[in-house]
Amino acid sequence: MGYYYYGYGIDFAYYGIVILSLFLGLITQSYIKRKYERWSKVDASFDGTGADVARQMLNEGGASSVGITSVAGHLTDYYDPRDNNLHLSEENMRGGSVASVAVACHEAGHAVQRAKDYAPMRVRTALVPVVNFSQNVWMLVFLAGVFMNAVGLVRIAIALFAFSVIFQLVTLPVEINASRRAVQFLETHGQGIDRQGAKEVLTAAALTYVAAALVSVVQLLYLMGRTDRRD
Ligand SMILES: [Zn+2]
């Protein structure tokens, strides 16, 4: 035939994936929001703020050189290995609720992972530049492949997309392990209420990563299946 048509228009499987993605995103986002709100009304058993407790966890985890700064927004907290700082949202930095302490310690958990050279963290950090590139270009390459009717380009696009799927899969153990470190720290230094709340908030947070990874895997399998059938 020679004519390669990807047929990306009306496809129920594709719309199924879009709906699955929106549905899981909505469910997991509202779940974490609900858990966070509930536990942000409960005072942690610690005297200090989220930043204070995170500082203690950093010091004990061999990551005392890590800085703590604030970042604007709600649930925007992250650890950046490039500047070696925890970036905590105002409410978690200055607040002393179970939710604030849990999130702050989760981010401290990432810094401790780095200090202890935790392997999945190292892999994830190494993948960041590759993924930044592949996430930006895969769709362009894909569309170019479809319009130019070039199956080779479509294959390259799918390989690029696969990188972000691998990245999301590597992210899962990193996130779960950071939460485990946080819960462990709160368990040994705080009280039952801290452990209970942290477990609920951080499990909800982990579910958002699991849902995102699941959608990506399904999307990748779909793209691979579509391309095979066109051979
Ligand atoms: Zn995290």
GROMACS .gro file of N, CA and C in nm, residues 138-217:
model
  240
  138TRP      N    1   0.825   1.440   2.230
  138TRP     CA    2   0.767   1.314   2.179
  138TRP      C    3   0.641   1.340   2.097
  139MET      N    4   0.556   1.432   2.144
  139MET     CA    5   0.431   1.458   2.075
  139MET      C    6   0.455   1.523   1.937
  140LEU      N    7   0.555   1.612   1.932
  140LEU     CA    8   0.589   1.675   1.804
  140LEU      C    9   0.637   1.572   1.704
  141VAL      N   10   0.727   1.485   1.750
  141VAL     CA   11   0.781   1.380   1.662
  141VAL      C   12   0.667   1.287   1.618
  142PHE      N   13   0.578   1.258   1.713
  142PHE     CA   14   0.466   1.169   1.685
  142PHE      C   15   0.376   1.229   1.576
  143LEU      N   16   0.338   1.356   1.594
  143LEU     CA   17   0.250   1.421   1.496
  143LEU      C   18   0.319   1.432   1.360
  144ALA      N   19   0.449   1.464   1.364
  144ALA     CA   20   0.525   1.471   1.239
  144ALA      C   21   0.521   1.336   1.168
  145GLY      N   22   0.539   1.229   1.246
  145GLY     CA   23   0.536   1.094   1.190
  145GLY      C   24   0.402   1.061   1.129
  146VAL      N   25   0.294   1.103   1.197
  146VAL     CA   26   0.160   1.075   1.146
  146VAL      C   27   0.134   1.152   1.017
  147PHE      N   28   0.170   1.281   1.020
  147PHE     CA   29   0.140   1.365   0.902
  147PHE      C   30   0.228   1.331   0.783
  148MET      N   31   0.353   1.293   0.813
  148MET     CA   32   0.444   1.260   0.703
  148MET      C   33   0.432   1.113   0.666
  149ASN      N   34   0.344   1.043   0.740
  149ASN     CA   35   0.322   0.903   0.709
  149ASN      C   36   0.450   0.820   0.725
  150ALA      N   37   0.527   0.855   0.829
  150ALA     CA   38   0.657   0.791   0.849
  150ALA      C   39   0.654   0.707   0.976
  151VAL      N   40   0.647   0.576   0.958
  151VAL     CA   41   0.634   0.487   1.073
  151VAL      C   42   0.760   0.493   1.161
  152GLY      N   43   0.874   0.518   1.100
  152GLY     CA   44   0.999   0.529   1.176
  152GLY      C   45   0.991   0.640   1.280
  153LEU      N   46   0.937   0.755   1.236
  153LEU     CA   47   0.924   0.868   1.328
  153LEU      C   48   0.827   0.837   1.440
  154VAL      N   49   0.718   0.767   1.405
  154VAL     CA   50   0.620   0.729   1.507
  154VAL      C   51   0.686   0.638   1.610
  155ARG      N   52   0.770   0.547   1.561
  155ARG     CA   53   0.840   0.455   1.653
  155ARG      C   54   0.933   0.532   1.746
  156ILE      N   55   1.005   0.630   1.690
  156ILE     CA   56   1.095   0.711   1.772
  156ILE      C   57   1.014   0.785   1.879
  157ALA      N   58   0.899   0.838   1.834
  157ALA     CA   59   0.813   0.912   1.928
  157ALA      C   60   0.769   0.823   2.044
  158ILE      N   61   0.732   0.700   2.010
  158ILE     CA   62   0.685   0.608   2.114
  158ILE      C   63   0.801   0.571   2.208
  159ALA      N   64   0.921   0.556   2.152
  159ALA     CA   65   1.037   0.527   2.237
  159ALA      C   66   1.063   0.644   2.332
  160LEU      N   67   1.047   0.767   2.280
  160LEU     CA   68   1.065   0.885   2.365
  160LEU      C   69   0.960   0.888   2.476
  161PHE      N   70   0.837   0.854   2.438
  161PHE     CA   71   0.729   0.852   2.536
  161PHE      C   72   0.757   0.744   2.642
  162ALA      N   73   0.815   0.631   2.595
  162ALA     CA   74   0.845   0.521   2.688
  162ALA      C   75   0.941   0.567   2.799
  163PHE      N   76   1.029   0.660   2.766
  163PHE     CA   77   1.120   0.713   2.867
  163PHE      C   78   1.043   0.777   2.982
  164SER      N   79   0.939   0.854   2.950
  164SER     CA   80   0.864   0.917   3.059
  164SER      C   81   0.784   0.815   3.138
  165VAL      N   82   0.746   0.705   3.071
  165VAL     CA   83   0.676   0.599   3.144
  165VAL      C   84   0.773   0.531   3.242
  166ILE      N   85   0.894   0.502   3.194
  166ILE     CA   86   0.996   0.442   3.282
  166ILE      C   87   1.023   0.536   3.400
  167PHE      N   88   1.031   0.665   3.368
  167PHE     CA   89   1.055   0.765   3.473
  167PHE      C   90   0.945   0.759   3.579
  168GLN      N   91   0.821   0.752   3.534
  168GLN     CA   92   0.709   0.747   3.629
  168GLN      C   93   0.712   0.620   3.712
  169LEU      N   94   0.757   0.510   3.651
  169LEU     CA   95   0.766   0.383   3.726
  169LEU      C   96   0.879   0.388   3.829
  170VAL      N   97   0.991   0.451   3.791
  170VAL     CA   98   1.103   0.464   3.886
  170VAL      C   99   1.063   0.559   4.000
  171THR      N  100   0.975   0.655   3.968
  171THR     CA  101   0.929   0.750   4.070
  171THR      C  102   0.854   0.679   4.184
  172LEU      N  103   0.784   0.571   4.152
  172LEU     CA  104   0.701   0.504   4.253
  172LEU      C  105   0.781   0.456   4.375
  173PRO      N  106   0.886   0.374   4.357
  173PRO     CA  107   0.961   0.334   4.477
  173PRO      C  108   1.023   0.453   4.550
  174VAL      N  109   1.064   0.556   4.475
  174VAL     CA  110   1.124   0.673   4.538
  174VAL      C  111   1.022   0.743   4.629
  175GLU      N  112   0.901   0.759   4.579
  175GLU     CA  113   0.796   0.825   4.658
  175GLU      C  114   0.754   0.742   4.778
  176ILE      N  115   0.734   0.612   4.755
  176ILE     CA  116   0.688   0.525   4.864
  176ILE      C  117   0.795   0.516   4.972
  177ASN      N  118   0.921   0.508   4.929
  177ASN     CA  119   1.029   0.499   5.026
  177ASN      C  120   1.044   0.628   5.107
  178ALA      N  121   1.025   0.744   5.043
  178ALA     CA  122   1.034   0.872   5.117
  178ALA      C  123   0.924   0.878   5.222
  179SER      N  124   0.804   0.831   5.187
  179SER     CA  125   0.694   0.829   5.284
  179SER      C  126   0.722   0.731   5.397
  180ARG      N  127   0.780   0.618   5.363
  180ARG     CA  128   0.811   0.518   5.466
  180ARG      C  129   0.912   0.576   5.565
  181ARG      N  130   1.012   0.647   5.512
  181ARG     CA  131   1.110   0.711   5.601
  181ARG      C  132   1.042   0.812   5.692
  182ALA      N  133   0.951   0.890   5.635
  182ALA     CA  134   0.880   0.993   5.714
  182ALA      C  135   0.798   0.927   5.824
  183VAL      N  136   0.721   0.824   5.790
  183VAL     CA  137   0.635   0.757   5.889
  183VAL      C  138   0.721   0.694   5.998
  184GLN      N  139   0.833   0.634   5.958
  184GLN     CA  140   0.923   0.573   6.056
  184GLN      C  141   0.977   0.677   6.154
  185PHE      N  142   1.016   0.791   6.100
  185PHE     CA  143   1.069   0.897   6.186
  185PHE      C  144   0.962   0.946   6.283
  186LEU      N  145   0.842   0.968   6.232
  186LEU     CA  146   0.733   1.018   6.316
  186LEU      C  147   0.692   0.915   6.421
  187GLU      N  148   0.705   0.790   6.385
  187GLU     CA  149   0.671   0.680   6.476
  187GLU      C  150   0.765   0.679   6.595
  188THR      N  151   0.894   0.698   6.567
  188THR     CA  152   0.992   0.688   6.675
  188THR      C  153   1.005   0.818   6.755
  189HIS      N  154   0.969   0.932   6.693
  189HIS     CA  155   0.989   1.060   6.762
  189HIS      C  156   0.859   1.123   6.809
  190GLY      N  157   0.748   1.083   6.751
  190GLY     CA  158   0.620   1.144   6.787
  190GLY      C  159   0.529   1.046   6.856
  191GLN      N  160   0.401   1.064   6.835
  191GLN     CA  161   0.303   0.976   6.898
  191GLN      C  162   0.216   0.908   6.793
  192GLY      N  163   0.127   0.823   6.841
  192GLY     CA  164   0.043   0.745   6.750
  192GLY      C  165  -0.035   0.830   6.651
  193ILE      N  166  -0.079   0.946   6.698
  193ILE     CA  167  -0.160   1.034   6.613
  193ILE      C  168  -0.079   1.082   6.491
  194ASP      N  169   0.048   1.111   6.513
  194ASP     CA  170   0.136   1.157   6.403
  194ASP      C  171   0.152   1.047   6.300
  195ARG      N  172   0.175   0.928   6.351
  195ARG     CA  173   0.196   0.814   6.263
  195ARG      C  174   0.070   0.785   6.182
  196GLN      N  175  -0.043   0.784   6.250
  196GLN     CA  176  -0.170   0.754   6.185
  196GLN      C  177  -0.201   0.855   6.074
  197GLY      N  178  -0.191   0.985   6.109
  197GLY     CA  179  -0.221   1.091   6.012
  197GLY      C  180  -0.124   1.090   5.895
  198ALA      N  181   0.004   1.074   5.926
  198ALA     CA  182   0.106   1.075   5.821
  198ALA      C  183   0.081   0.960   5.724
  199LYS      N  184   0.045   0.846   5.780
  199LYS     CA  185   0.017   0.729   5.695
  199LYS      C  186  -0.096   0.758   5.599
  200GLU      N  187  -0.203   0.818   5.650
  200GLU     CA  188  -0.320   0.847   5.565
  200GLU      C  189  -0.288   0.951   5.458
  201VAL      N  190  -0.223   1.060   5.499
  201VAL     CA  191  -0.193   1.168   5.404
  201VAL      C  192  -0.095   1.119   5.297
  202LEU      N  193   0.008   1.048   5.340
  202LEU     CA  194   0.114   1.009   5.246
  202LEU      C  195   0.071   0.892   5.156
  203THR      N  196  -0.018   0.808   5.206
  203THR     CA  197  -0.072   0.702   5.120
  203THR      C  198  -0.158   0.765   5.011
  204ALA      N  199  -0.237   0.865   5.048
  204ALA     CA  200  -0.319   0.935   4.949
  204ALA      C  201  -0.230   1.001   4.844
  205ALA      N  202  -0.119   1.060   4.889
  205ALA     CA  203  -0.026   1.125   4.796
  205ALA      C  204   0.035   1.021   4.701
  206ALA      N  205   0.068   0.904   4.755
  206ALA     CA  206   0.128   0.799   4.672
  206ALA      C  207   0.031   0.751   4.565
  207LEU      N  208  -0.097   0.749   4.599
  207LEU     CA  209  -0.197   0.703   4.503
  207LEU      C  210  -0.201   0.791   4.377
  208THR      N  211  -0.175   0.921   4.393
  208THR     CA  212  -0.174   1.008   4.275
  208THR      C  213  -0.062   0.966   4.180
  209TYR      N  214   0.053   0.924   4.237
  209TYR     CA  215   0.165   0.879   4.153
  209TYR      C  216   0.133   0.745   4.087
  210VAL      N  217   0.069   0.658   4.163
  210VAL     CA  218   0.032   0.526   4.109
  210VAL      C  219  -0.066   0.544   3.993
  211ALA      N  220  -0.166   0.631   4.012
  211ALA     CA  221  -0.267   0.654   3.908
  211ALA      C  222  -0.202   0.711   3.782
  212ALA      N  223  -0.113   0.808   3.800
  212ALA     CA  224  -0.046   0.870   3.684
  212ALA      C  225   0.038   0.767   3.609
  213ALA      N  226   0.107   0.681   3.683
  213ALA     CA  227   0.191   0.579   3.620
  213ALA      C  228   0.104   0.478   3.545
  214LEU      N  229  -0.006   0.441   3.607
  214LEU     CA  230  -0.097   0.344   3.545
  214LEU      C  231  -0.150   0.397   3.412
  215VAL      N  232  -0.193   0.522   3.411
  215VAL     CA  233  -0.245   0.582   3.288
  215VAL      C  234  -0.137   0.584   3.180
  216SER      N  235  -0.015   0.617   3.219
  216SER     CA  236   0.095   0.623   3.122
  216SER      C  237   0.125   0.486   3.063
  217VAL      N  238   0.123   0.384   3.148
  217VAL     CA  239   0.150   0.248   3.098
  217VAL      C  240   0.043   0.207   2.997
   0.00000   0.00000   0.00000
